[in-house]
Short mmCIF file of C-alpha atoms and ligand atoms in Angstrom, two decimals:
data_model
loop_
_atom_site.label_atom_id
_atom_site.label_comp_id
_atom_site.label_asym_id
_atom_site.label_seq_id
_atom_site.Cartn_x
_atom_site.Cartn_y
_atom_site.Cartn_z
CA MET A 134 -32.60 -20.51 86.63
CA ASP A 135 -35.91 -21.37 88.51
CA PHE A 136 -38.35 -20.77 85.91
CA ILE A 137 -41.38 -22.23 87.43
CA SER A 138 -41.31 -20.21 90.62
CA GLN A 139 -40.89 -17.08 88.30
CA LEU A 140 -43.84 -18.18 85.95
CA TRP A 141 -46.00 -18.99 88.90
CA GLU A 142 -45.98 -15.23 89.86
CA ILE A 143 -46.96 -13.71 86.51
CA ASP A 144 -50.61 -13.12 86.13
CA SER A 145 -51.18 -10.67 83.51
CA PRO A 146 -50.05 -10.46 79.60
CA GLU A 147 -48.28 -7.31 80.27
CA SER A 148 -46.12 -8.65 82.96
CA ALA A 149 -45.47 -11.84 81.07
CA ARG A 150 -44.31 -9.65 78.00
CA ASP A 151 -42.08 -7.79 80.56
CA TYR A 152 -40.77 -10.92 81.84
CA LEU A 153 -40.02 -12.21 78.30
CA THR A 154 -38.39 -9.11 77.38
CA ASN A 155 -36.06 -9.46 80.42
CA LEU A 156 -35.04 -12.73 79.38
CA ALA A 157 -33.76 -11.39 76.34
CA GLY A 158 -34.29 -14.26 73.99
CA GLU A 159 -33.28 -17.10 76.41
CA PRO A 160 -36.02 -19.31 76.48
CA ILE A 161 -38.02 -20.84 79.34
CA ARG A 162 -36.72 -24.28 80.16
CA VAL A 163 -39.29 -26.67 80.83
CA GLN A 164 -38.69 -29.74 83.01
CA ASN A 165 -40.04 -33.16 83.51
CA PHE A 166 -41.78 -33.73 86.90
CA ILE A 167 -41.54 -37.24 88.29
CA ASN A 168 -42.19 -38.52 91.80
CA ASN A 169 -42.94 -34.78 92.81
CA GLU A 170 -39.56 -33.72 91.71
CA PHE A 171 -38.12 -31.70 88.83
CA GLN A 172 -35.99 -33.62 86.84
CA ASP A 173 -32.45 -32.66 84.88
CA HIS A 174 -32.98 -33.60 81.57
CA SER A 175 -30.58 -36.08 80.08
CA LYS A 176 -28.79 -34.25 77.26
CA ALA A 177 -28.64 -37.07 75.11
CA ASN A 178 -31.78 -36.45 73.32
CA GLY A 179 -31.52 -32.65 73.38
CA TRP A 180 -34.55 -30.17 73.41
CA ILE A 181 -37.41 -29.26 71.44
CA ASP A 182 -37.80 -25.60 70.65
CA SER A 183 -41.17 -23.86 70.93
CA PHE A 184 -42.08 -20.62 69.67
CA ASP A 185 -44.35 -17.82 70.35
CA PRO A 186 -47.26 -17.96 67.86
CA ARG A 187 -47.86 -14.00 68.26
CA SER A 188 -44.32 -13.24 67.11
CA GLY A 189 -42.59 -16.33 65.94
CA LYS A 190 -39.52 -15.64 68.48
CA PRO A 191 -38.36 -18.57 70.53
CA LEU A 192 -40.52 -19.00 73.85
CA ALA A 193 -39.70 -22.13 75.39
CA GLN A 194 -37.30 -25.46 75.45
CA VAL A 195 -39.05 -28.67 75.87
CA PRO A 196 -37.11 -31.75 76.96
CA ARG A 197 -37.05 -34.67 74.16
CA SER A 198 -37.47 -37.23 76.65
CA THR A 199 -35.80 -40.48 76.02
CA THR A 200 -37.30 -43.89 76.66
CA SER A 201 -35.37 -44.29 80.02
CA GLU A 202 -36.96 -41.13 81.22
CA VAL A 203 -40.42 -42.26 80.42
CA ASP A 204 -39.34 -45.67 82.14
CA LEU A 205 -38.60 -43.61 85.21
CA ALA A 206 -42.00 -41.73 85.22
CA VAL A 207 -43.65 -45.13 84.64
CA ASP A 208 -41.54 -46.49 87.75
CA ALA A 209 -42.82 -43.59 89.93
CA ALA A 210 -46.46 -44.02 88.77
CA SER A 211 -46.40 -47.92 89.38
CA GLN A 212 -45.14 -47.49 92.76
CA ALA A 213 -47.56 -44.89 93.63
CA PHE A 214 -50.36 -47.08 92.30
CA GLN A 215 -49.75 -49.51 95.25
CA SER A 216 -51.23 -46.96 97.97
CA TRP A 217 -53.25 -44.74 95.72
CA SER A 218 -55.52 -47.24 94.37
CA LYS A 219 -56.27 -48.16 97.97
CA ILE A 220 -57.12 -44.95 99.68
CA SER A 221 -60.62 -44.13 100.33
CA ARG A 222 -62.74 -42.15 97.88
CA GLN A 223 -63.25 -39.37 100.23
CA GLU A 224 -59.63 -38.93 100.44
CA ARG A 225 -59.15 -38.87 96.77
CA SER A 226 -61.93 -36.38 96.44
CA ASN A 227 -60.56 -34.02 98.91
CA ILE A 228 -57.07 -33.84 96.80
CA LEU A 229 -59.02 -33.27 93.85
CA LEU A 230 -60.82 -30.61 95.12
CA ARG A 231 -57.43 -29.17 96.61
CA ILE A 232 -55.99 -29.09 93.06
CA ALA A 233 -59.22 -27.31 91.86
CA SER A 234 -58.60 -24.83 94.40
CA VAL A 235 -54.92 -23.91 93.58
CA ILE A 236 -55.88 -23.69 89.87
CA CYS A 237 -58.37 -21.65 90.68
CA ARG A 238 -56.53 -19.19 92.98
CA LYS A 239 -53.77 -18.93 90.12
CA LYS A 240 -56.43 -18.93 87.25
CA GLU A 241 -54.86 -15.70 85.70
CA VAL A 242 -51.28 -17.19 85.81
CA PHE A 243 -52.62 -20.34 83.93
CA ALA A 244 -54.74 -18.04 81.56
CA THR A 245 -51.90 -15.76 80.84
CA TRP A 246 -49.47 -18.33 79.87
CA GLU A 247 -52.10 -20.37 78.07
CA SER A 248 -52.72 -17.48 75.90
CA ILE A 249 -49.18 -16.62 75.14
CA ASP A 250 -48.06 -20.26 74.60
CA GLN A 251 -50.93 -21.09 72.45
CA GLY A 252 -51.87 -18.00 70.85
CA LYS A 253 -55.42 -17.67 71.88
CA PRO A 254 -56.97 -14.68 73.08
CA LEU A 255 -56.98 -14.12 76.81
CA ALA A 256 -60.81 -14.36 77.15
CA ARG A 257 -60.70 -17.73 75.42
CA ALA A 258 -57.92 -18.87 77.67
CA ARG A 259 -59.94 -17.82 80.87
CA VAL A 260 -62.73 -20.01 79.56
CA GLU A 261 -60.37 -23.15 79.16
CA ILE A 262 -58.99 -22.73 82.68
CA GLU A 263 -62.38 -22.53 84.10
CA ARG A 264 -62.98 -25.65 82.47
CA ALA A 265 -59.94 -27.37 83.58
CA ILE A 266 -61.22 -26.39 87.17
CA SER A 267 -64.55 -27.79 86.49
CA ASN A 268 -62.91 -31.16 85.41
CA PHE A 269 -61.39 -31.63 88.88
CA ARG A 270 -64.53 -30.69 90.91
CA TYR A 271 -66.85 -32.86 88.68
CA PHE A 272 -64.70 -35.96 89.06
CA ALA A 273 -64.16 -35.19 92.88
CA THR A 274 -67.78 -35.07 93.57
CA TYR A 275 -68.61 -37.98 90.96
CA ILE A 276 -66.83 -40.54 92.99
CA LEU A 277 -68.65 -40.04 96.00
CA HIS A 278 -71.89 -40.75 94.48
CA ASP A 279 -70.88 -43.44 92.02
CA GLU A 280 -73.27 -46.31 92.12
CA GLY A 281 -73.32 -50.03 90.88
CA THR A 282 -75.73 -52.66 90.27
CA VAL A 283 -76.74 -55.13 92.99
CA ARG A 284 -79.38 -57.78 92.62
CA PHE A 285 -80.42 -60.92 93.90
CA ILE A 286 -80.48 -63.53 91.12
CA ASP A 287 -83.89 -64.52 89.82
CA GLY A 288 -85.30 -67.58 91.22
CA GLN A 289 -82.23 -67.99 93.60
CA PRO A 290 -82.97 -65.26 96.41
CA SER A 291 -79.95 -66.28 98.51
CA THR A 292 -77.50 -65.34 95.82
CA LEU A 293 -76.65 -61.84 95.54
CA THR A 294 -74.83 -60.51 92.54
CA TYR A 295 -72.92 -57.27 92.26
CA GLU A 296 -70.65 -55.30 90.15
CA HIS A 297 -67.32 -54.35 91.45
CA ARG A 298 -64.73 -51.68 89.89
CA SER A 299 -61.13 -51.65 90.44
CA PRO A 300 -58.78 -48.99 89.16
CA VAL A 301 -56.98 -50.27 85.83
CA GLY A 302 -53.34 -49.20 87.06
CA VAL A 303 -50.84 -46.85 85.29
CA PHE A 304 -52.12 -44.76 82.44
CA GLY A 305 -50.84 -42.79 79.78
CA LEU A 306 -52.28 -39.65 79.07
CA ILE A 307 -51.45 -37.93 75.86
CA SER A 308 -52.80 -34.58 74.72
CA PRO A 309 -52.70 -32.07 71.68
CA TRP A 310 -51.85 -28.41 71.70
CA ASN A 311 -55.17 -26.65 70.91
CA MET A 312 -56.65 -26.54 74.46
CA PRO A 313 -53.71 -27.61 76.36
CA LEU A 314 -54.49 -27.50 80.10
CA TYR A 315 -58.31 -28.28 79.61
CA LEU A 316 -57.88 -31.45 77.77
CA LEU A 317 -54.99 -32.80 79.71
CA THR A 318 -57.05 -32.14 83.06
CA TRP A 319 -59.94 -33.86 81.23
CA LYS A 320 -57.81 -37.01 81.55
CA ILE A 321 -55.85 -36.40 84.82
CA ALA A 322 -58.93 -35.73 86.72
CA PRO A 323 -60.58 -38.90 86.05
CA CYS A 324 -57.45 -40.88 85.96
CA ILE A 325 -56.69 -40.09 89.66
CA ALA A 326 -60.15 -39.94 90.75
CA PHE A 327 -60.75 -43.59 89.58
CA GLY A 328 -57.67 -44.68 91.68
CA CYS A 329 -55.48 -44.92 88.69
CA THR A 330 -51.90 -43.09 88.38
CA GLY A 331 -50.40 -41.83 85.31
CA VAL A 332 -47.78 -40.34 83.02
CA ALA A 333 -48.89 -37.29 81.24
CA LYS A 334 -47.49 -36.34 77.82
CA PRO A 335 -48.83 -32.98 76.85
CA SER A 336 -48.05 -31.64 73.32
CA GLU A 337 -44.42 -30.47 72.82
CA VAL A 338 -45.80 -27.54 70.90
CA THR A 339 -47.59 -26.04 74.23
CA SER A 340 -46.11 -27.24 77.46
CA ILE A 341 -46.05 -24.21 79.80
CA SER A 342 -49.35 -24.82 81.52
CA ALA A 343 -48.74 -28.57 82.24
CA PHE A 344 -45.24 -27.33 83.44
CA SER A 345 -47.04 -24.96 85.99
CA LEU A 346 -49.52 -27.73 87.00
CA ARG A 347 -46.91 -29.24 89.18
CA GLN A 348 -47.54 -26.15 91.54
CA ALA A 349 -51.06 -27.24 91.95
CA ASP A 350 -49.79 -30.04 94.60
CA LEU A 351 -50.19 -33.18 92.68
CA PRO A 352 -49.54 -35.98 94.88
CA PRO A 353 -46.13 -37.47 94.55
CA GLY A 354 -45.85 -40.23 91.79
CA VAL A 355 -49.47 -40.29 91.39
CA MET A 356 -49.27 -37.98 88.37
CA ASN A 357 -46.12 -37.52 86.58
CA ILE A 358 -45.58 -35.18 83.62
CA ILE A 359 -43.14 -35.95 81.07
CA PHE A 360 -42.45 -33.88 77.81
CA GLY A 361 -41.18 -35.05 74.45
CA ASP A 362 -42.11 -35.52 70.84
CA GLY A 363 -44.69 -38.22 69.82
CA PRO A 364 -42.58 -40.74 68.02
CA GLY A 365 -40.11 -40.46 70.81
CA ALA A 366 -41.47 -40.11 74.46
CA GLY A 367 -45.19 -40.76 73.27
CA SER A 368 -44.60 -43.89 71.46
CA ALA A 369 -42.47 -45.09 74.39
CA LEU A 370 -45.34 -44.48 76.85
CA VAL A 371 -47.77 -46.05 74.33
CA GLN A 372 -45.86 -49.32 73.97
CA CYS A 373 -44.76 -49.80 77.60
CA PRO A 374 -46.06 -52.81 78.99
CA ARG A 375 -46.23 -51.64 82.43
CA VAL A 376 -48.74 -48.94 81.21
CA ARG A 377 -52.33 -50.59 81.34
CA GLY A 378 -54.14 -47.75 79.49
CA ILE A 379 -53.90 -44.73 77.30
CA SER A 380 -56.35 -42.08 77.06
CA PHE A 381 -55.28 -40.05 73.75
CA THR A 382 -56.35 -36.99 72.22
CA GLY A 383 -55.20 -35.85 68.96
CA GLY A 384 -54.95 -36.40 65.27
CA THR A 385 -56.48 -39.56 63.62
CA SER A 386 -53.18 -40.45 61.98
CA THR A 387 -51.63 -40.69 65.48
CA GLY A 388 -54.64 -42.51 66.72
CA ILE A 389 -54.08 -45.15 64.02
CA GLN A 390 -50.34 -45.43 64.86
CA ILE A 391 -51.37 -45.95 68.80
CA ARG A 392 -53.98 -48.60 67.89
CA ARG A 393 -51.06 -50.41 65.71
CA GLU A 394 -48.66 -50.08 68.71
CA THR A 395 -51.06 -51.77 71.16
CA VAL A 396 -52.86 -54.30 69.02
CA THR A 397 -51.10 -57.10 70.67
CA ASP A 398 -51.38 -55.92 74.31
CA ILE A 399 -55.18 -56.87 73.99
CA GLY A 400 -55.95 -55.92 77.58
CA LYS A 401 -54.57 -52.38 77.46
CA HIS A 402 -57.44 -50.00 77.78
CA VAL A 403 -57.31 -47.60 74.82
CA SER A 404 -59.51 -44.43 74.26
CA LEU A 405 -59.01 -42.37 71.27
CA GLU A 406 -60.31 -38.91 70.77
CA LEU A 407 -59.59 -37.82 67.30
CA GLY A 408 -60.24 -35.26 64.55
CA GLY A 409 -63.07 -33.93 62.89
CA LYS A 410 -64.30 -32.25 59.81
CA ASN A 411 -67.88 -31.23 61.16
CA PRO A 412 -70.59 -30.07 59.31
CA THR A 413 -72.96 -27.12 60.16
CA LEU A 414 -76.56 -27.49 58.57
CA ILE A 415 -78.76 -24.53 58.14
CA PHE A 416 -82.21 -24.71 57.17
CA ASP A 417 -84.49 -22.08 55.57
CA ASP A 418 -86.54 -21.71 58.61
CA VAL A 419 -83.89 -20.12 60.71
CA ASP A 420 -83.68 -16.57 62.14
CA LEU A 421 -80.41 -15.55 60.73
CA ASP A 422 -79.80 -12.99 63.59
CA GLN A 423 -79.50 -16.19 65.96
CA ALA A 424 -78.03 -18.86 63.33
CA VAL A 425 -75.36 -16.69 62.06
CA PRO A 426 -73.64 -16.04 65.29
CA VAL A 427 -73.59 -19.85 66.24
CA ALA A 428 -72.42 -20.83 62.75
CA ALA A 429 -69.69 -18.29 63.06
CA SER A 430 -68.48 -19.12 66.52
CA ALA A 431 -68.22 -22.84 65.37
CA ALA A 432 -66.22 -22.05 62.48
CA PHE A 433 -63.69 -19.49 64.18
CA GLU A 434 -63.34 -19.81 67.89
CA ASN A 435 -59.69 -20.36 68.76
CA SER A 436 -58.94 -19.75 65.19
CA GLY A 437 -60.79 -22.77 64.24
CA GLN A 438 -58.51 -24.99 66.34
CA ILE A 439 -60.89 -26.88 68.21
CA CYS A 440 -61.64 -30.52 67.11
CA LEU A 441 -65.32 -29.61 67.29
CA CYS A 442 -65.29 -26.58 65.04
CA GLY A 443 -67.81 -26.66 62.10
CA SER A 444 -65.69 -26.12 59.09
CA ARG A 445 -68.25 -27.34 56.51
CA ILE A 446 -71.27 -25.02 56.27
CA TYR A 447 -74.20 -26.37 54.18
CA VAL A 448 -77.14 -23.86 53.79
CA GLN A 449 -80.45 -24.53 52.13
CA SER A 450 -80.23 -22.95 48.70
CA SER A 451 -83.36 -20.55 49.22
CA ILE A 452 -81.46 -18.55 51.78
CA MET A 453 -78.13 -18.85 50.42
CA ASN A 454 -77.53 -15.20 49.12
CA ARG A 455 -78.99 -13.78 52.16
CA PHE A 456 -77.11 -16.16 54.74
CA LEU A 457 -73.83 -15.20 52.92
CA SER A 458 -74.03 -11.50 53.13
CA VAL A 459 -75.02 -11.53 56.73
CA PHE A 460 -72.51 -14.03 57.74
CA VAL A 461 -69.70 -12.32 55.76
CA GLU A 462 -70.33 -9.25 57.47
CA TYR A 463 -70.65 -10.81 60.81
CA VAL A 464 -67.30 -12.58 60.54
CA LYS A 465 -65.68 -9.13 59.38
CA LYS A 466 -66.96 -7.30 62.33
CA ASN A 467 -66.49 -9.71 64.94
CA TYR A 468 -63.44 -11.88 64.16
CA GLN A 469 -60.58 -9.45 64.01
CA LEU A 470 -57.09 -10.71 63.81
CA GLY A 471 -54.99 -9.85 67.19
CA GLN A 472 -58.22 -8.98 68.88
CA THR A 473 -60.92 -11.68 69.05
CA ILE A 474 -58.56 -14.02 67.09
CA GLY A 475 -55.22 -15.10 67.48
CA PRO A 476 -52.60 -16.81 65.19
CA VAL A 477 -52.42 -20.48 64.65
CA VAL A 478 -50.15 -22.24 66.89
CA SER A 479 -47.03 -22.97 65.09
CA ARG A 480 -45.13 -22.42 61.92
CA GLU A 481 -45.55 -26.08 60.73
CA HIS A 482 -49.42 -25.62 61.27
CA TYR A 483 -49.34 -22.36 59.50
CA SER A 484 -47.84 -23.97 56.38
CA LYS A 485 -50.33 -26.96 56.73
CA VAL A 486 -53.37 -24.42 56.78
CA ARG A 487 -51.76 -22.29 54.03
CA SER A 488 -51.33 -25.27 51.79
CA TYR A 489 -55.09 -25.74 51.89
CA LEU A 490 -55.70 -22.14 50.90
CA ASP A 491 -53.29 -22.49 48.13
CA GLN A 492 -55.10 -25.40 46.85
CA ALA A 493 -58.67 -23.75 47.19
CA GLN A 494 -57.09 -20.73 45.05
CA GLU A 495 -55.86 -23.09 42.51
CA GLU A 496 -59.18 -24.90 42.23
CA GLY A 497 -61.01 -21.32 41.81
CA ALA A 498 -62.76 -20.90 45.05
CA SER A 499 -64.17 -17.69 46.04
CA PHE A 500 -62.48 -16.07 48.87
CA PHE A 501 -65.44 -14.17 50.63
CA THR A 502 -63.04 -13.07 53.18
CA GLY A 503 -59.28 -13.91 53.67
CA VAL A 504 -56.47 -14.38 51.35
CA VAL A 505 -53.74 -16.98 51.03
CA PRO A 506 -51.15 -15.83 53.58
CA GLU A 507 -47.51 -15.29 52.72
CA ALA A 508 -45.41 -18.52 52.52
CA GLU A 509 -42.81 -17.05 54.93
CA PRO A 510 -44.44 -15.52 57.80
CA ALA A 511 -42.36 -12.62 58.96
CA HIS A 512 -43.63 -12.10 62.49
CA GLY A 513 -45.92 -14.63 63.96
CA TYR A 514 -48.36 -17.15 62.52
CA TRP A 515 -51.40 -14.89 61.57
CA ILE A 516 -53.80 -16.16 59.29
CA ALA A 517 -57.14 -14.28 58.51
CA PRO A 518 -60.62 -15.71 58.96
CA THR A 519 -61.30 -17.08 55.56
CA VAL A 520 -64.73 -18.13 54.23
CA LEU A 521 -64.73 -20.00 51.17
CA GLY A 522 -67.23 -20.77 48.26
CA ASN A 523 -67.44 -22.75 45.15
CA ILE A 524 -65.19 -25.60 46.33
CA PRO A 525 -65.60 -28.88 44.57
CA ARG A 526 -67.26 -31.46 47.02
CA ASP A 527 -64.37 -33.90 46.46
CA SER A 528 -61.77 -31.31 46.97
CA ARG A 529 -59.29 -32.17 50.04
CA VAL A 530 -60.31 -28.59 51.18
CA MET A 531 -63.79 -29.98 51.70
CA ARG A 532 -62.94 -33.35 52.86
CA GLU A 533 -59.96 -32.85 55.01
CA GLU A 534 -59.46 -31.51 58.58
CA ILE A 535 -57.84 -28.11 58.07
CA PHE A 536 -58.01 -27.29 61.81
CA GLY A 537 -57.61 -23.42 61.01
CA PRO A 538 -59.64 -20.34 60.60
CA VAL A 539 -60.96 -21.53 57.41
CA VAL A 540 -64.66 -22.62 56.46
CA SER A 541 -66.18 -23.66 53.36
CA ILE A 542 -69.79 -22.95 52.42
CA CYS A 543 -72.03 -25.13 50.14
CA SER A 544 -75.76 -25.35 49.39
CA PHE A 545 -78.26 -28.05 49.58
CA GLU A 546 -81.83 -28.40 48.33
CA THR A 547 -83.71 -30.98 50.64
CA GLU A 548 -83.27 -32.45 54.13
CA ASP A 549 -82.13 -35.69 52.53
CA GLU A 550 -79.43 -34.05 50.66
CA ALA A 551 -78.12 -32.30 53.86
CA ILE A 552 -77.99 -35.57 55.74
CA GLN A 553 -76.03 -37.09 52.74
CA LEU A 554 -73.74 -34.39 52.62
CA ALA A 555 -73.02 -34.17 56.29
CA ASN A 556 -72.40 -37.93 56.38
CA ASP A 557 -70.36 -38.14 53.09
CA ASN A 558 -67.14 -37.74 55.24
CA PRO A 559 -64.61 -40.33 56.96
CA ASN A 560 -64.85 -38.40 60.08
CA GLY A 561 -67.89 -38.27 62.61
CA LEU A 562 -66.99 -36.12 65.61
CA SER A 563 -69.52 -33.33 65.99
CA SER A 564 -71.98 -31.45 64.14
CA VAL A 565 -74.56 -28.25 64.30
CA LEU A 566 -77.86 -28.45 63.18
CA LEU A 567 -79.64 -24.96 62.70
CA THR A 568 -83.41 -25.15 62.33
CA GLN A 569 -86.60 -23.97 64.18
CA ASP A 570 -88.61 -27.04 63.11
CA VAL A 571 -88.90 -29.30 66.16
CA SER A 572 -89.49 -32.51 64.49
CA ARG A 573 -86.61 -31.72 62.02
CA MET A 574 -84.19 -31.57 65.14
CA ARG A 575 -84.79 -35.14 65.76
CA ARG A 576 -85.44 -36.21 62.29
CA VAL A 577 -82.14 -35.21 61.19
CA GLY A 578 -80.24 -34.98 64.41
CA GLU A 579 -80.66 -38.65 64.93
CA ARG A 580 -79.37 -39.35 61.45
CA ILE A 581 -76.14 -37.42 61.34
CA ASP A 582 -73.13 -39.55 61.92
CA ALA A 583 -71.63 -37.64 64.66
CA GLY A 584 -70.84 -38.49 68.48
CA LEU A 585 -72.08 -34.92 69.32
CA VAL A 586 -75.04 -33.08 67.64
CA TRP A 587 -75.65 -29.37 68.78
CA VAL A 588 -79.06 -28.21 67.80
CA ASN A 589 -79.31 -24.23 67.67
CA CYS A 590 -76.15 -24.12 69.90
CA TRP A 591 -72.59 -25.16 69.94
CA LEU A 592 -69.74 -26.09 72.41
CA VAL A 593 -72.37 -26.63 75.18
CA ARG A 594 -71.09 -29.34 77.42
CA GLU A 595 -72.17 -31.35 80.61
CA LEU A 596 -69.30 -33.34 81.92
CA SER A 597 -71.60 -36.23 82.64
CA THR A 598 -72.70 -37.00 79.18
CA ALA A 599 -70.70 -39.10 76.64
CA PHE A 600 -67.77 -37.27 74.65
CA GLY A 601 -66.28 -38.67 71.71
CA GLY A 602 -66.48 -39.39 67.96
CA MET A 603 -68.01 -42.05 65.26
CA LYS A 604 -66.04 -43.24 62.20
CA SER A 605 -62.57 -41.98 62.01
CA SER A 606 -63.02 -39.54 64.81
CA GLY A 607 -62.26 -41.84 67.52
CA VAL A 608 -62.90 -44.90 69.60
CA GLY A 609 -64.69 -45.10 72.90
CA ARG A 610 -66.28 -42.24 75.02
CA GLU A 611 -65.30 -40.22 77.88
CA GLY A 612 -67.12 -38.12 80.49
CA GLY A 613 -69.24 -39.36 83.38
CA THR A 614 -69.82 -43.22 83.56
CA HIS A 615 -67.90 -43.49 80.37
CA SER A 616 -64.78 -42.11 81.94
CA ARG A 617 -65.26 -44.71 84.83
CA ASP A 618 -65.20 -47.45 81.99
CA VAL A 619 -62.22 -46.04 80.49
CA PHE A 620 -60.25 -46.21 84.09
CA THR A 621 -61.65 -49.06 85.73
CA ASN A 622 -62.03 -52.76 85.33
CA LEU A 623 -65.38 -54.45 85.95
CA ARG A 624 -65.99 -57.73 87.45
CA THR A 625 -69.33 -59.30 88.47
CA ILE A 626 -69.25 -61.16 91.68
CA HIS A 627 -71.65 -63.86 92.62
CA VAL A 628 -71.96 -64.61 96.29
CA ARG A 629 -74.48 -67.29 97.84
P1 NAD B 743 -51.10 -35.11 67.33
O1 NAD B 743 -51.77 -36.35 67.02
O2 NAD B 743 -49.84 -34.78 66.35
O3 NAD B 743 -50.46 -35.05 68.71
C1 NAD B 743 -51.23 -35.23 69.81
C2 NAD B 743 -50.37 -35.55 70.97
O4 NAD B 743 -49.89 -36.91 70.50
C3 NAD B 743 -48.99 -34.78 71.13
O5 NAD B 743 -48.94 -35.05 72.55
C4 NAD B 743 -48.05 -35.61 70.44
O6 NAD B 743 -46.81 -35.52 70.93
C5 NAD B 743 -48.48 -37.04 70.77
N1 NAD B 743 -47.97 -37.98 69.53
C6 NAD B 743 -47.55 -37.84 68.19
N2 NAD B 743 -47.39 -38.82 67.76
C7 NAD B 743 -47.52 -39.83 68.48
C8 NAD B 743 -47.25 -41.22 68.61
N3 NAD B 743 -46.90 -41.90 67.45
N4 NAD B 743 -47.42 -42.03 69.60
C9 NAD B 743 -47.84 -41.33 70.69
N5 NAD B 743 -47.89 -39.89 70.92
C10 NAD B 743 -47.80 -39.29 69.88
O7 NAD B 743 -52.40 -34.01 67.22
P2 NAD B 743 -52.01 -32.43 67.33
O8 NAD B 743 -51.67 -31.94 66.14
O9 NAD B 743 -51.28 -32.03 68.66
O10 NAD B 743 -53.65 -31.82 67.78
C11 NAD B 743 -54.40 -31.52 66.83
C12 NAD B 743 -55.46 -32.81 66.27
O11 NAD B 743 -56.04 -33.26 67.77
C13 NAD B 743 -56.61 -32.40 65.35
O12 NAD B 743 -56.69 -33.50 64.54
C14 NAD B 743 -57.64 -32.36 66.47
O13 NAD B 743 -59.06 -32.46 65.75
C15 NAD B 743 -57.41 -33.37 67.48
N6 NAD B 743 -58.23 -33.03 68.42
C16 NAD B 743 -59.41 -34.07 68.88
C17 NAD B 743 -60.06 -33.78 69.98
C18 NAD B 743 -61.16 -34.95 70.51
O14 NAD B 743 -61.53 -34.67 71.45
N7 NAD B 743 -61.71 -35.53 69.76
C19 NAD B 743 -59.68 -32.56 70.85
C20 NAD B 743 -58.88 -31.89 70.55
C21 NAD B 743 -58.03 -31.99 69.27
#
């Protein structure tokens, strides 16, 4: 069956549900896309089942690609690199803008399938598709206005020195399941804008938006999309010597594995955007009507499945009781399962999140909202927004990334203690600081171990600024000139 042409015409959750009903349990079969052609998957490695998070029923089958399928994709990208790396910036820019406009025209198609496949509410999916479009538009124009350093050497006015950049080569682009198209295009757009070619491997858990991306007119061989699991296709891509760079977003343990597997290939560019266990600090000078919605959206947006979610809330003790009652009421009113908050993505992830809630209960935590969900979910992977208190500071619940709709609340007394608690974690991706004291914004903001600090806001992003984490949350930065560093090689030339 020609699934892709059918998916491409479905632009509302209602028509998607009708379509799935007509399929009568037959899963959508996703195909690898190499050199502008869909490939028949070699049956040798079989398929990976992917499920509808709202119902738990089979939704798609994803090729468990073999090393030889990965090699074919790398062949195509290597071949395409010869010409793609040489065409003008203007031409590349035009192609990126064309991709953006195709996604824009079909944004309801992308939002519909992203919402079904990942479980996120349609409104959330729409925001992410808009951001995917911005990724292409941003890098399409960035490359037209890019500047480098040119100088005459001091004391030798006849010698000119300048910086020259060239595209690195073939990249492996590996992305997770929480914001599938947004995070994949955050890699694809700069990769092809800076003249590299690539093999993208989306998460096997959410593959439909990447499958549909082919329809957006990607140039042949320049961007190839293969599906598969991490230890198989992902690792084959990482270890392939012809792949000259890896841009990876995902969990910290996978990042460590990738670092291990690339350690001897010293020239391979490796950018790792990893997990977080992010603190939200709430000082006693805040206006709760403004602070509570920020803290709540940081905790529960996308069911807490955003690496930047603030899952540890520290509140100054003098306002703890007042904060808690306003926060709990706000969460109950604004984060309702099935409406503003979806299920978690998969059965495996449901069990992981549940195990933390189970542990919290065993440790005597207070559940201000939420419960430990059933061990065997009967109909989809639904976990209610959960607000926990009275958790020991050294509990795994407080220290490890849960990546679900779970937030823990603790108190602090002084500014120094707030900073110490925020930094007492192996991760350092992002943080939220809620205060009205302008000097504190800097005093505290500049001491938090986090690649991103948001003061009185959350998830605000400007694509030209650095994105990435400190400590275990990653290596390198992406965004604007930082993405240019990932995807280009820099040489300094001296001409007399
Ligand atoms: P994951 O690490 O399990 O998988 C991410 C991707 O890596 C998938 O495509 C997977 O197939 C692939 N993969 C897995 N093992 C691999 C291996 N050995 N070699 C190569 N590829 C491999 O992560 P996930 O569960 O999909 O995503 C959730 C994690 O991603 C969370 O920890 C979250 O914080 C993190 N994340 C980080 C950011 C960021 O920007 N820092 C953004 C989103 C998500």
